[in-house]
């Protein structure tokens, strides 16, 4: 095995830091960075409140299968961490550029990467796990609850976080290698596996529904209809993630660390904000597509309103 060239890696990281924390390079984009900072403060608040509410609803809800609920809770927890770490750090970075606080800029630039890369990888892995969980529920049938247990799912979640941390750590070896590792080793495989899982689900469901209509001459059983709704929720989570992540996934590999244009810099900033938007959208999708969560959220909202009105009186 060839030895790692730490000197080269350190040089690449230094170039990256000097470029993103450069008075000359960022002097013309202060207005745009202020706008993005205000937008991300709003997104951070909505993601925080939304995911706190979802976590409370999932804790209260008992009808969901525990392993499936654990995966949804892990995704909501990841989005909550984005709201309280990655987004505030990003705002700190942009405002440090505007105010020319270069010592703070260098720290925030690295901290953003570590938190955002780890959390985004964890989100991708979790959405993929949710898709595969739905596929296993269909293929295993009655054996599903015996095979997919809470213990096994907990181990899976831990492994997903370890993989996310390891992938992020590759940045400190060579930043440019990490970019391609994330694209080819995390983003694309997760999206492909999730898409294949949903394709297999819908093809199998269509065959089952056709068989029920032709052979048994009856309406679609309630269990299949309920399962289709569960699959619909995981599919919408996947669609939202791809729509929010893909713009940044396109711009990141095309970004050179030497001679970056100002338009590319702004494209990275705006698409990075789009990534954070996903953490605010997911709670809305939970309430829209998962009936049990929607009802639990309504119950919590009623309790909060009742307690508030009682306190005022």
PDB file of C-alpha atoms in Angstrom:
ATOM      1  CA  UNK A   1       0.000   0.000   0.000  1.00  0.00           C
ATOM      2  CA  UNK A   2       1.344   3.395  -0.966  1.00  0.00           C
ATOM      3  CA  UNK A   3       1.989   5.792   1.920  1.00  0.00           C
ATOM      4  CA  UNK A   4      -0.472   8.612   2.464  1.00  0.00           C
ATOM      5  CA  UNK A   5       0.814  11.990   1.363  1.00  0.00           C
ATOM      6  CA  UNK A   6      -0.149  14.049   4.420  1.00  0.00           C
ATOM      7  CA  UNK A   7       1.726  17.083   3.101  1.00  0.00           C
ATOM      8  CA  UNK A   8      -0.410  17.170  -0.017  1.00  0.00           C
ATOM      9  CA  UNK A   9      -3.598  16.686   1.984  1.00  0.00           C
ATOM     10  CA  UNK A  10      -2.666  19.473   4.364  1.00  0.00           C
ATOM     11  CA  UNK A  11      -1.904  21.788   1.443  1.00  0.00           C
ATOM     12  CA  UNK A  12      -5.310  21.086  -0.130  1.00  0.00           C
ATOM     13  CA  UNK A  13      -7.080  21.796   3.142  1.00  0.00           C
ATOM     14  CA  UNK A  14      -5.113  25.033   3.558  1.00  0.00           C
ATOM     15  CA  UNK A  15      -6.065  26.175   0.044  1.00  0.00           C
ATOM     16  CA  UNK A  16      -9.714  25.407   0.800  1.00  0.00           C
ATOM     17  CA  UNK A  17      -9.660  27.385   4.056  1.00  0.00           C
ATOM     18  CA  UNK A  18      -7.910  30.369   2.469  1.00  0.00           C
ATOM     19  CA  UNK A  19     -10.378  30.410  -0.427  1.00  0.00           C
ATOM     20  CA  UNK A  20     -13.559  30.240   1.662  1.00  0.00           C
ATOM     21  CA  UNK A  21     -12.223  32.736   4.215  1.00  0.00           C
ATOM     22  CA  UNK A  22     -10.786  35.306   1.856  1.00  0.00           C
ATOM     23  CA  UNK A  23     -11.621  39.026   2.040  1.00  0.00           C
ATOM     24  CA  UNK A  24     -10.761  39.520  -1.643  1.00  0.00           C
ATOM     25  CA  UNK A  25     -12.801  36.565  -2.863  1.00  0.00           C
ATOM     26  CA  UNK A  26     -15.960  37.148  -0.789  1.00  0.00           C
ATOM     27  CA  UNK A  27     -16.077  40.962  -0.828  1.00  0.00           C
ATOM     28  CA  UNK A  28     -18.804  41.133  -3.504  1.00  0.00           C
ATOM     29  CA  UNK A  29     -21.262  38.633  -1.988  1.00  0.00           C
ATOM     30  CA  UNK A  30     -22.001  40.115   1.435  1.00  0.00           C
ATOM     31  CA  UNK A  31     -25.631  40.918   0.588  1.00  0.00           C
ATOM     32  CA  UNK A  32     -26.262  37.398  -0.639  1.00  0.00           C
ATOM     33  CA  UNK A  33     -24.663  35.896   2.476  1.00  0.00           C
ATOM     34  CA  UNK A  34     -26.784  38.090   4.752  1.00  0.00           C
ATOM     35  CA  UNK A  35     -29.924  36.945   2.916  1.00  0.00           C
ATOM     36  CA  UNK A  36     -28.873  33.287   3.192  1.00  0.00           C
ATOM     37  CA  UNK A  37     -28.101  33.740   6.879  1.00  0.00           C
ATOM     38  CA  UNK A  38     -31.588  35.105   7.577  1.00  0.00           C
ATOM     39  CA  UNK A  39     -33.158  32.295   5.550  1.00  0.00           C
ATOM     40  CA  UNK A  40     -31.185  29.638   7.403  1.00  0.00           C
ATOM     41  CA  UNK A  41     -32.135  31.088  10.783  1.00  0.00           C
ATOM     42  CA  UNK A  42     -35.781  30.643   9.749  1.00  0.00           C
ATOM     43  CA  UNK A  43     -35.132  27.101   8.490  1.00  0.00           C
ATOM     44  CA  UNK A  44     -33.279  26.234  11.686  1.00  0.00           C
ATOM     45  CA  UNK A  45     -36.229  27.341  13.827  1.00  0.00           C
ATOM     46  CA  UNK A  46     -38.808  25.449  11.743  1.00  0.00           C
ATOM     47  CA  UNK A  47     -36.654  22.303  11.649  1.00  0.00           C
ATOM     48  CA  UNK A  48     -36.096  22.460  15.403  1.00  0.00           C
ATOM     49  CA  UNK A  49     -39.758  22.916  16.306  1.00  0.00           C
ATOM     50  CA  UNK A  50     -40.990  20.445  13.699  1.00  0.00           C
ATOM     51  CA  UNK A  51     -38.641  17.616  14.629  1.00  0.00           C
ATOM     52  CA  UNK A  52     -39.120  18.134  18.375  1.00  0.00           C
ATOM     53  CA  UNK A  53     -42.855  17.732  17.765  1.00  0.00           C
ATOM     54  CA  UNK A  54     -42.306  14.630  15.613  1.00  0.00           C
ATOM     55  CA  UNK A  55     -40.053  13.002  18.219  1.00  0.00           C
ATOM     56  CA  UNK A  56     -42.683  13.639  20.876  1.00  0.00           C
ATOM     57  CA  UNK A  57     -45.385  12.202  18.613  1.00  0.00           C
ATOM     58  CA  UNK A  58     -43.326   9.085  17.820  1.00  0.00           C
ATOM     59  CA  UNK A  59     -42.664   8.543  21.513  1.00  0.00           C
ATOM     60  CA  UNK A  60     -46.382   8.721  22.222  1.00  0.00           C
ATOM     61  CA  UNK A  61     -47.447   6.587  19.252  1.00  0.00           C
ATOM     62  CA  UNK A  62     -47.611   2.838  20.019  1.00  0.00           C
ATOM     63  CA  UNK A  63     -49.249   1.320  16.921  1.00  0.00           C
ATOM     64  CA  UNK A  64     -46.168   1.591  14.674  1.00  0.00           C
ATOM     65  CA  UNK A  65     -43.832  -1.412  14.547  1.00  0.00           C
ATOM     66  CA  UNK A  66     -40.962  -0.581  16.996  1.00  0.00           C
ATOM     67  CA  UNK A  67     -38.093  -1.144  14.470  1.00  0.00           C
ATOM     68  CA  UNK A  68     -39.824   1.066  11.893  1.00  0.00           C
ATOM     69  CA  UNK A  69     -40.499   3.697  14.540  1.00  0.00           C
ATOM     70  CA  UNK A  70     -36.825   3.607  15.555  1.00  0.00           C
ATOM     71  CA  UNK A  71     -35.769   4.404  11.985  1.00  0.00           C
ATOM     72  CA  UNK A  72     -38.207   7.329  11.788  1.00  0.00           C
ATOM     73  CA  UNK A  73     -36.983   8.580  15.175  1.00  0.00           C
ATOM     74  CA  UNK A  74     -33.392   8.353  14.018  1.00  0.00           C
ATOM     75  CA  UNK A  75     -34.180  10.408  10.908  1.00  0.00           C
ATOM     76  CA  UNK A  76     -36.030  13.009  12.987  1.00  0.00           C
ATOM     77  CA  UNK A  77     -33.124  13.126  15.460  1.00  0.00           C
ATOM     78  CA  UNK A  78     -30.695  13.653  12.578  1.00  0.00           C
ATOM     79  CA  UNK A  79     -32.814  16.528  11.271  1.00  0.00           C
ATOM     80  CA  UNK A  80     -32.968  17.992  14.769  1.00  0.00           C
ATOM     81  CA  UNK A  81     -29.161  17.892  14.987  1.00  0.00           C
ATOM     82  CA  UNK A  82     -28.998  19.718  11.657  1.00  0.00           C
ATOM     83  CA  UNK A  83     -31.215  22.437  13.131  1.00  0.00           C
ATOM     84  CA  UNK A  84     -29.135  22.929  16.284  1.00  0.00           C
ATOM     85  CA  UNK A  85     -25.612  22.416  14.904  1.00  0.00           C
ATOM     86  CA  UNK A  86     -25.075  22.532  11.136  1.00  0.00           C
ATOM     87  CA  UNK A  87     -27.382  25.440  10.343  1.00  0.00           C
ATOM     88  CA  UNK A  88     -26.206  27.725  13.195  1.00  0.00           C
ATOM     89  CA  UNK A  89     -22.585  26.956  12.253  1.00  0.00           C
ATOM     90  CA  UNK A  90     -23.326  27.835   8.629  1.00  0.00           C
ATOM     91  CA  UNK A  91     -24.876  31.147   9.673  1.00  0.00           C
ATOM     92  CA  UNK A  92     -21.827  31.764  11.879  1.00  0.00           C
ATOM     93  CA  UNK A  93     -19.531  31.131   8.919  1.00  0.00           C
ATOM     94  CA  UNK A  94     -21.410  33.448   6.550  1.00  0.00           C
ATOM     95  CA  UNK A  95     -21.658  36.258   9.108  1.00  0.00           C
ATOM     96  CA  UNK A  96     -17.973  35.878   9.984  1.00  0.00           C
ATOM     97  CA  UNK A  97     -17.224  36.437   6.300  1.00  0.00           C
ATOM     98  CA  UNK A  98     -19.455  39.519   6.226  1.00  0.00           C
ATOM     99  CA  UNK A  99     -17.840  40.918   9.386  1.00  0.00           C
ATOM    100  CA  UNK A 100     -14.349  39.734   8.345  1.00  0.00           C
ATOM    101  CA  UNK A 101     -13.801  37.647  11.459  1.00  0.00           C
ATOM    102  CA  UNK A 102     -11.312  35.327   9.806  1.00  0.00           C
ATOM    103  CA  UNK A 103     -10.317  33.428  12.949  1.00  0.00           C
ATOM    104  CA  UNK A 104     -13.957  32.495  13.516  1.00  0.00           C
ATOM    105  CA  UNK A 105     -14.390  31.860   9.784  1.00  0.00           C
ATOM    106  CA  UNK A 106     -11.689  29.169   9.688  1.00  0.00           C
ATOM    107  CA  UNK A 107     -13.162  27.382  12.699  1.00  0.00           C
ATOM    108  CA  UNK A 108     -16.747  27.539  11.429  1.00  0.00           C
ATOM    109  CA  UNK A 109     -15.744  26.363   7.948  1.00  0.00           C
ATOM    110  CA  UNK A 110     -14.253  23.128   9.297  1.00  0.00           C
ATOM    111  CA  UNK A 111     -16.994  22.650  11.903  1.00  0.00           C
ATOM    112  CA  UNK A 112     -19.703  23.004   9.252  1.00  0.00           C
ATOM    113  CA  UNK A 113     -18.146  20.308   7.158  1.00  0.00           C
ATOM    114  CA  UNK A 114     -17.747  17.823  10.012  1.00  0.00           C
ATOM    115  CA  UNK A 115     -21.308  18.226  11.276  1.00  0.00           C
ATOM    116  CA  UNK A 116     -23.092  18.601   7.933  1.00  0.00           C
ATOM    117  CA  UNK A 117     -21.242  15.754   6.226  1.00  0.00           C
ATOM    118  CA  UNK A 118     -21.859  13.359   9.103  1.00  0.00           C
ATOM    119  CA  UNK A 119     -25.533  14.273   9.482  1.00  0.00           C
ATOM    120  CA  UNK A 120     -26.249  14.236   5.733  1.00  0.00           C
ATOM    121  CA  UNK A 121     -24.637  10.815   5.399  1.00  0.00           C
ATOM    122  CA  UNK A 122     -26.684   9.566   8.357  1.00  0.00           C
ATOM    123  CA  UNK A 123     -29.875  10.900   6.735  1.00  0.00           C
ATOM    124  CA  UNK A 124     -29.096   9.166   3.453  1.00  0.00           C
ATOM    125  CA  UNK A 125     -28.352   5.879   5.185  1.00  0.00           C
ATOM    126  CA  UNK A 126     -31.508   6.125   7.306  1.00  0.00           C
ATOM    127  CA  UNK A 127     -33.830   6.868   4.382  1.00  0.00           C
ATOM    128  CA  UNK A 128     -32.296   3.881   2.589  1.00  0.00           C
ATOM    129  CA  UNK A 129     -32.857   1.709   5.663  1.00  0.00           C
ATOM    130  CA  UNK A 130     -36.504   2.823   5.800  1.00  0.00           C
ATOM    131  CA  UNK A 131     -36.960   1.834   2.145  1.00  0.00           C
ATOM    132  CA  UNK A 132     -35.397  -1.578   2.744  1.00  0.00           C
ATOM    133  CA  UNK A 133     -37.503  -2.033   5.874  1.00  0.00           C
ATOM    134  CA  UNK A 134     -40.658  -1.516   3.822  1.00  0.00           C
ATOM    135  CA  UNK A 135     -39.414  -4.028   1.239  1.00  0.00           C
ATOM    136  CA  UNK A 136     -38.666  -6.638   3.907  1.00  0.00           C
ATOM    137  CA  UNK A 137     -42.142  -6.151   5.369  1.00  0.00           C
ATOM    138  CA  UNK A 138     -43.602  -7.106   1.992  1.00  0.00           C
ATOM    139  CA  UNK A 139     -41.276  -9.980   1.142  1.00  0.00           C
ATOM    140  CA  UNK A 140     -41.192 -11.620   4.573  1.00  0.00           C
ATOM    141  CA  UNK A 141     -44.894 -11.337   5.284  1.00  0.00           C
ATOM    142  CA  UNK A 142     -45.761 -12.910   8.643  1.00  0.00           C
ATOM    143  CA  UNK A 143     -42.087 -13.594   9.362  1.00  0.00           C
ATOM    144  CA  UNK A 144     -41.252  -9.896   9.220  1.00  0.00           C
ATOM    145  CA  UNK A 145     -41.770  -9.212  12.928  1.00  0.00           C
ATOM    146  CA  UNK A 146     -39.642 -12.216  13.833  1.00  0.00           C
ATOM    147  CA  UNK A 147     -36.772 -11.317  11.509  1.00  0.00           C
ATOM    148  CA  UNK A 148     -36.748  -7.506  11.798  1.00  0.00           C
ATOM    149  CA  UNK A 149     -36.432  -6.963  15.547  1.00  0.00           C
ATOM    150  CA  UNK A 150     -35.760  -3.860  17.598  1.00  0.00           C
ATOM    151  CA  UNK A 151     -32.339  -5.185  18.625  1.00  0.00           C
ATOM    152  CA  UNK A 152     -31.229  -5.798  15.040  1.00  0.00           C
ATOM    153  CA  UNK A 153     -32.529  -2.410  13.941  1.00  0.00           C
ATOM    154  CA  UNK A 154     -30.695  -0.699  16.825  1.00  0.00           C
ATOM    155  CA  UNK A 155     -27.451  -2.351  15.721  1.00  0.00           C
ATOM    156  CA  UNK A 156     -28.143  -1.230  12.147  1.00  0.00           C
ATOM    157  CA  UNK A 157     -28.627   2.376  13.263  1.00  0.00           C
ATOM    158  CA  UNK A 158     -25.338   2.300  15.201  1.00  0.00           C
ATOM    159  CA  UNK A 159     -23.519   0.907  12.155  1.00  0.00           C
ATOM    160  CA  UNK A 160     -25.017   3.632   9.960  1.00  0.00           C
ATOM    161  CA  UNK A 161     -23.686   6.326  12.277  1.00  0.00           C
ATOM    162  CA  UNK A 162     -20.244   4.707  12.351  1.00  0.00           C
ATOM    163  CA  UNK A 163     -20.156   4.615   8.550  1.00  0.00           C
ATOM    164  CA  UNK A 164     -21.186   8.280   8.422  1.00  0.00           C
ATOM    165  CA  UNK A 165     -18.386   9.272  10.798  1.00  0.00           C
ATOM    166  CA  UNK A 166     -15.799   7.195   8.917  1.00  0.00           C
ATOM    167  CA  UNK A 167     -16.841   8.727   5.580  1.00  0.00           C
ATOM    168  CA  UNK A 168     -16.535  12.222   7.036  1.00  0.00           C
ATOM    169  CA  UNK A 169     -13.112  11.441   8.521  1.00  0.00           C
ATOM    170  CA  UNK A 170     -11.754  10.861   5.007  1.00  0.00           C
ATOM    171  CA  UNK A 171     -11.880  14.638   4.524  1.00  0.00           C
ATOM    172  CA  UNK A 172      -8.927  15.033   6.847  1.00  0.00           C
ATOM    173  CA  UNK A 173      -6.949  12.705   4.605  1.00  0.00           C
ATOM    174  CA  UNK A 174      -7.825  14.420   1.319  1.00  0.00           C
ATOM    175  CA  UNK A 175     -10.833  16.758   0.880  1.00  0.00           C
ATOM    176  CA  UNK A 176     -11.234  16.229  -2.846  1.00  0.00           C
ATOM    177  CA  UNK A 177     -11.281  12.443  -2.377  1.00  0.00           C
ATOM    178  CA  UNK A 178     -14.060  12.833   0.189  1.00  0.00           C
ATOM    179  CA  UNK A 179     -16.227  14.701  -2.333  1.00  0.00           C
ATOM    180  CA  UNK A 180     -16.112  11.819  -4.763  1.00  0.00           C
ATOM    181  CA  UNK A 181     -16.394   9.284  -1.935  1.00  0.00           C
ATOM    182  CA  UNK A 182     -19.617  10.921  -0.783  1.00  0.00           C
ATOM    183  CA  UNK A 183     -20.999  10.996  -4.320  1.00  0.00           C
ATOM    184  CA  UNK A 184     -20.001   7.477  -5.388  1.00  0.00           C
ATOM    185  CA  UNK A 185     -19.879   5.765  -1.997  1.00  0.00           C
ATOM    186  CA  UNK A 186     -22.847   7.265  -0.155  1.00  0.00           C
ATOM    187  CA  UNK A 187     -25.258   9.359  -2.229  1.00  0.00           C
ATOM    188  CA  UNK A 188     -25.550   7.318  -5.426  1.00  0.00           C
ATOM    189  CA  UNK A 189     -25.631   3.850  -3.777  1.00  0.00           C
ATOM    190  CA  UNK A 190     -28.245   4.991  -1.255  1.00  0.00           C
ATOM    191  CA  UNK A 191     -30.460   6.516  -3.928  1.00  0.00           C
ATOM    192  CA  UNK A 192     -30.091   3.490  -6.214  1.00  0.00           C
ATOM    193  CA  UNK A 193     -30.861   0.990  -3.442  1.00  0.00           C
ATOM    194  CA  UNK A 194     -33.870   3.029  -2.296  1.00  0.00           C
ATOM    195  CA  UNK A 195     -35.219   3.357  -5.841  1.00  0.00           C
ATOM    196  CA  UNK A 196     -34.770  -0.350  -6.517  1.00  0.00           C
ATOM    197  CA  UNK A 197     -36.498  -1.188  -3.234  1.00  0.00           C
ATOM    198  CA  UNK A 198     -39.531   0.935  -4.089  1.00  0.00           C
ATOM    199  CA  UNK A 199     -39.639  -0.392  -7.648  1.00  0.00           C
ATOM    200  CA  UNK A 200     -39.680  -3.969  -6.329  1.00  0.00           C
ATOM    201  CA  UNK A 201     -42.364  -3.013  -3.805  1.00  0.00           C
ATOM    202  CA  UNK A 202     -44.730  -1.478  -6.342  1.00  0.00           C
ATOM    203  CA  UNK A 203     -44.262  -4.300  -8.870  1.00  0.00           C
ATOM    204  CA  UNK A 204     -44.953  -6.918  -6.190  1.00  0.00           C
ATOM    205  CA  UNK A 205     -47.930  -4.984  -4.847  1.00  0.00           C
ATOM    206  CA  UNK A 206     -49.433  -4.693  -8.303  1.00  0.00           C
ATOM    207  CA  UNK A 207     -49.137  -8.455  -8.799  1.00  0.00           C
ATOM    208  CA  UNK A 208     -50.732  -9.159  -5.425  1.00  0.00           C
ATOM    209  CA  UNK A 209     -53.594  -6.749  -6.054  1.00  0.00           C
ATOM    210  CA  UNK A 210     -54.186  -8.207  -9.514  1.00  0.00           C
ATOM    211  CA  UNK A 211     -54.224 -11.719  -8.059  1.00  0.00           C
ATOM    212  CA  UNK A 212     -56.754 -10.715  -5.400  1.00  0.00           C
ATOM    213  CA  UNK A 213     -59.089  -9.160  -7.971  1.00  0.00           C
ATOM    214  CA  UNK A 214     -58.852 -11.982 -10.522  1.00  0.00           C
ATOM    215  CA  UNK A 215     -58.709 -15.057  -8.299  1.00  0.00           C
ATOM    216  CA  UNK A 216     -60.731 -14.032  -5.289  1.00  0.00           C
ATOM    217  CA  UNK A 217     -63.001 -11.416  -6.856  1.00  0.00           C
ATOM    218  CA  UNK A 218     -62.878  -9.084  -3.868  1.00  0.00           C
ATOM    219  CA  UNK A 219     -61.673  -5.659  -2.920  1.00  0.00           C
ATOM    220  CA  UNK A 220     -58.095  -5.000  -1.898  1.00  0.00           C
ATOM    221  CA  UNK A 221     -57.612  -6.131   1.745  1.00  0.00           C
ATOM    222  CA  UNK A 222     -57.238  -3.414   4.357  1.00  0.00           C
ATOM    223  CA  UNK A 223     -53.755  -4.681   5.239  1.00  0.00           C
ATOM    224  CA  UNK A 224     -52.451  -4.117   1.706  1.00  0.00           C
ATOM    225  CA  UNK A 225     -54.035  -0.664   1.544  1.00  0.00           C
ATOM    226  CA  UNK A 226     -52.447   0.265   4.876  1.00  0.00           C
ATOM    227  CA  UNK A 227     -49.085  -1.060   3.716  1.00  0.00           C
ATOM    228  CA  UNK A 228     -49.325   0.987   0.512  1.00  0.00           C
ATOM    229  CA  UNK A 229     -49.753   4.129   2.619  1.00  0.00           C
ATOM    230  CA  UNK A 230     -46.655   3.214   4.645  1.00  0.00           C
ATOM    231  CA  UNK A 231     -44.669   2.743   1.443  1.00  0.00           C
ATOM    232  CA  UNK A 232     -45.960   6.063   0.154  1.00  0.00           C
ATOM    233  CA  UNK A 233     -44.522   7.826   3.212  1.00  0.00           C
ATOM    234  CA  UNK A 234     -41.059   6.321   2.701  1.00  0.00           C
ATOM    235  CA  UNK A 235     -41.185   7.160  -1.011  1.00  0.00           C
ATOM    236  CA  UNK A 236     -41.993  10.812  -0.290  1.00  0.00           C
ATOM    237  CA  UNK A 237     -39.111  10.987   2.201  1.00  0.00           C
ATOM    238  CA  UNK A 238     -36.819   9.675  -0.541  1.00  0.00           C
ATOM    239  CA  UNK A 239     -38.143  12.129  -3.142  1.00  0.00           C
ATOM    240  CA  UNK A 240     -37.719  15.086  -0.775  1.00  0.00           C
ATOM    241  CA  UNK A 241     -34.178  14.036   0.086  1.00  0.00           C
ATOM    242  CA  UNK A 242     -33.121  13.616  -3.553  1.00  0.00           C
ATOM    243  CA  UNK A 243     -34.686  16.931  -4.601  1.00  0.00           C
ATOM    244  CA  UNK A 244     -32.957  18.779  -1.757  1.00  0.00           C
ATOM    245  CA  UNK A 245     -29.573  17.028  -2.001  1.00  0.00           C
ATOM    246  CA  UNK A 246     -29.160  16.689  -5.753  1.00  0.00           C
ATOM    247  CA  UNK A 247     -28.378  20.359  -6.567  1.00  0.00           C
ATOM    248  CA  UNK A 248     -25.498  20.376  -4.089  1.00  0.00           C
ATOM    249  CA  UNK A 249     -24.474  16.913  -5.243  1.00  0.00           C
ATOM    250  CA  UNK A 250     -24.063  18.338  -8.748  1.00  0.00           C
ATOM    251  CA  UNK A 251     -22.151  21.467  -7.789  1.00  0.00           C
ATOM    252  CA  UNK A 252     -19.803  19.965  -5.189  1.00  0.00           C
ATOM    253  CA  UNK A 253     -17.736  17.675  -7.507  1.00  0.00           C
ATOM    254  CA  UNK A 254     -17.482  20.441 -10.101  1.00  0.00           C
ATOM    255  CA  UNK A 255     -15.984  22.856  -7.604  1.00  0.00           C
ATOM    256  CA  UNK A 256     -12.215  23.247  -7.952  1.00  0.00           C
ATOM    257  CA  UNK A 257     -10.311  24.324  -4.872  1.00  0.00           C
ATOM    258  CA  UNK A 258      -8.082  26.530  -7.007  1.00  0.00           C
ATOM    259  CA  UNK A 259      -9.512  29.338  -9.091  1.00  0.00           C
ATOM    260  CA  UNK A 260     -13.134  28.938  -7.993  1.00  0.00           C
ATOM    261  CA  UNK A 261     -15.421  31.505  -9.605  1.00  0.00           C
ATOM    262  CA  UNK A 262     -17.736  33.677  -7.561  1.00  0.00           C
ATOM    263  CA  UNK A 263     -20.792  32.193  -9.280  1.00  0.00           C
ATOM    264  CA  UNK A 264     -19.762  28.680  -8.234  1.00  0.00           C
ATOM    265  CA  UNK A 265     -19.189  29.905  -4.669  1.00  0.00           C
ATOM    266  CA  UNK A 266     -22.725  31.307  -4.546  1.00  0.00           C
ATOM    267  CA  UNK A 267     -24.127  28.168  -6.158  1.00  0.00           C
ATOM    268  CA  UNK A 268     -22.550  26.115  -3.379  1.00  0.00           C
ATOM    269  CA  UNK A 269     -24.031  28.434  -0.753  1.00  0.00           C
ATOM    270  CA  UNK A 270     -27.572  28.356  -2.167  1.00  0.00           C
ATOM    271  CA  UNK A 271     -27.588  24.602  -2.809  1.00  0.00           C
ATOM    272  CA  UNK A 272     -26.206  24.024   0.689  1.00  0.00           C
ATOM    273  CA  UNK A 273     -29.247  25.869   2.026  1.00  0.00           C
ATOM    274  CA  UNK A 274     -31.427  23.600  -0.093  1.00  0.00           C
ATOM    275  CA  UNK A 275     -29.877  20.606   1.687  1.00  0.00           C
ATOM    276  CA  UNK A 276     -30.918  22.098   5.026  1.00  0.00           C
ATOM    277  CA  UNK A 277     -34.449  22.611   3.708  1.00  0.00           C
ATOM    278  CA  UNK A 278     -34.883  18.842   3.835  1.00  0.00           C
ATOM    279  CA  UNK A 279     -34.775  18.896   7.649  1.00  0.00           C
ATOM    280  CA  UNK A 280     -37.738  21.298   7.679  1.00  0.00           C
ATOM    281  CA  UNK A 281     -39.709  19.343   5.068  1.00  0.00           C
ATOM    282  CA  UNK A 282     -39.505  15.913   6.714  1.00  0.00           C
ATOM    283  CA  UNK A 283     -41.779  16.772   9.694  1.00  0.00           C
ATOM    284  CA  UNK A 284     -44.404  17.998   7.230  1.00  0.00           C
ATOM    285  CA  UNK A 285     -44.150  14.716   5.311  1.00  0.00           C
ATOM    286  CA  UNK A 286     -44.500  12.693   8.534  1.00  0.00           C
ATOM    287  CA  UNK A 287     -47.746  14.473   9.379  1.00  0.00           C
ATOM    288  CA  UNK A 288     -49.043  14.294   5.827  1.00  0.00           C
ATOM    289  CA  UNK A 289     -48.294  10.673   4.980  1.00  0.00           C
ATOM    290  CA  UNK A 290     -48.253   8.794   8.318  1.00  0.00           C
ATOM    291  CA  UNK A 291     -51.723   8.755   9.863  1.00  0.00           C
ATOM    292  CA  UNK A 292     -50.553   7.580  13.287  1.00  0.00           C
ATOM    293  CA  UNK A 293     -48.022  10.395  13.565  1.00  0.00           C
ATOM    294  CA  UNK A 294     -50.537  12.954  12.319  1.00  0.00           C
ATOM    295  CA  UNK A 295     -53.025  11.933  15.008  1.00  0.00           C
ATOM    296  CA  UNK A 296     -50.355  11.998  17.713  1.00  0.00           C
ATOM    297  CA  UNK A 297     -49.303  15.504  16.616  1.00  0.00           C
ATOM    298  CA  UNK A 298     -52.932  16.663  16.792  1.00  0.00           C
ATOM    299  CA  UNK A 299     -53.251  15.244  20.315  1.00  0.00           C
ATOM    300  CA  UNK A 300     -50.068  17.012  21.424  1.00  0.00           C
ATOM    301  CA  UNK A 301     -51.243  20.272  19.860  1.00  0.00           C
ATOM    302  CA  UNK A 302     -54.585  20.010  21.697  1.00  0.00           C
ATOM    303  CA  UNK A 303     -52.801  19.373  24.982  1.00  0.00           C
ATOM    304  CA  UNK A 304     -50.529  22.374  24.459  1.00  0.00           C
ATOM    305  CA  UNK A 305     -53.440  24.634  23.548  1.00  0.00           C
ATOM    306  CA  UNK A 306     -55.474  23.433  26.517  1.00  0.00           C
ATOM    307  CA  UNK A 307     -52.618  23.907  28.970  1.00  0.00           C
ATOM    308  CA  UNK A 308     -51.882  27.356  27.546  1.00  0.00           C
ATOM    309  CA  UNK A 309     -55.488  28.509  27.760  1.00  0.00           C
ATOM    310  CA  UNK A 310     -55.752  27.088  31.291  1.00  0.00           C
ATOM    311  CA  UNK A 311     -52.605  28.987  32.342  1.00  0.00           C
ATOM    312  CA  UNK A 312     -53.930  32.252  30.892  1.00  0.00           C
ATOM    313  CA  UNK A 313     -57.197  31.868  32.783  1.00  0.00           C
TER     314      UNK A 313
END
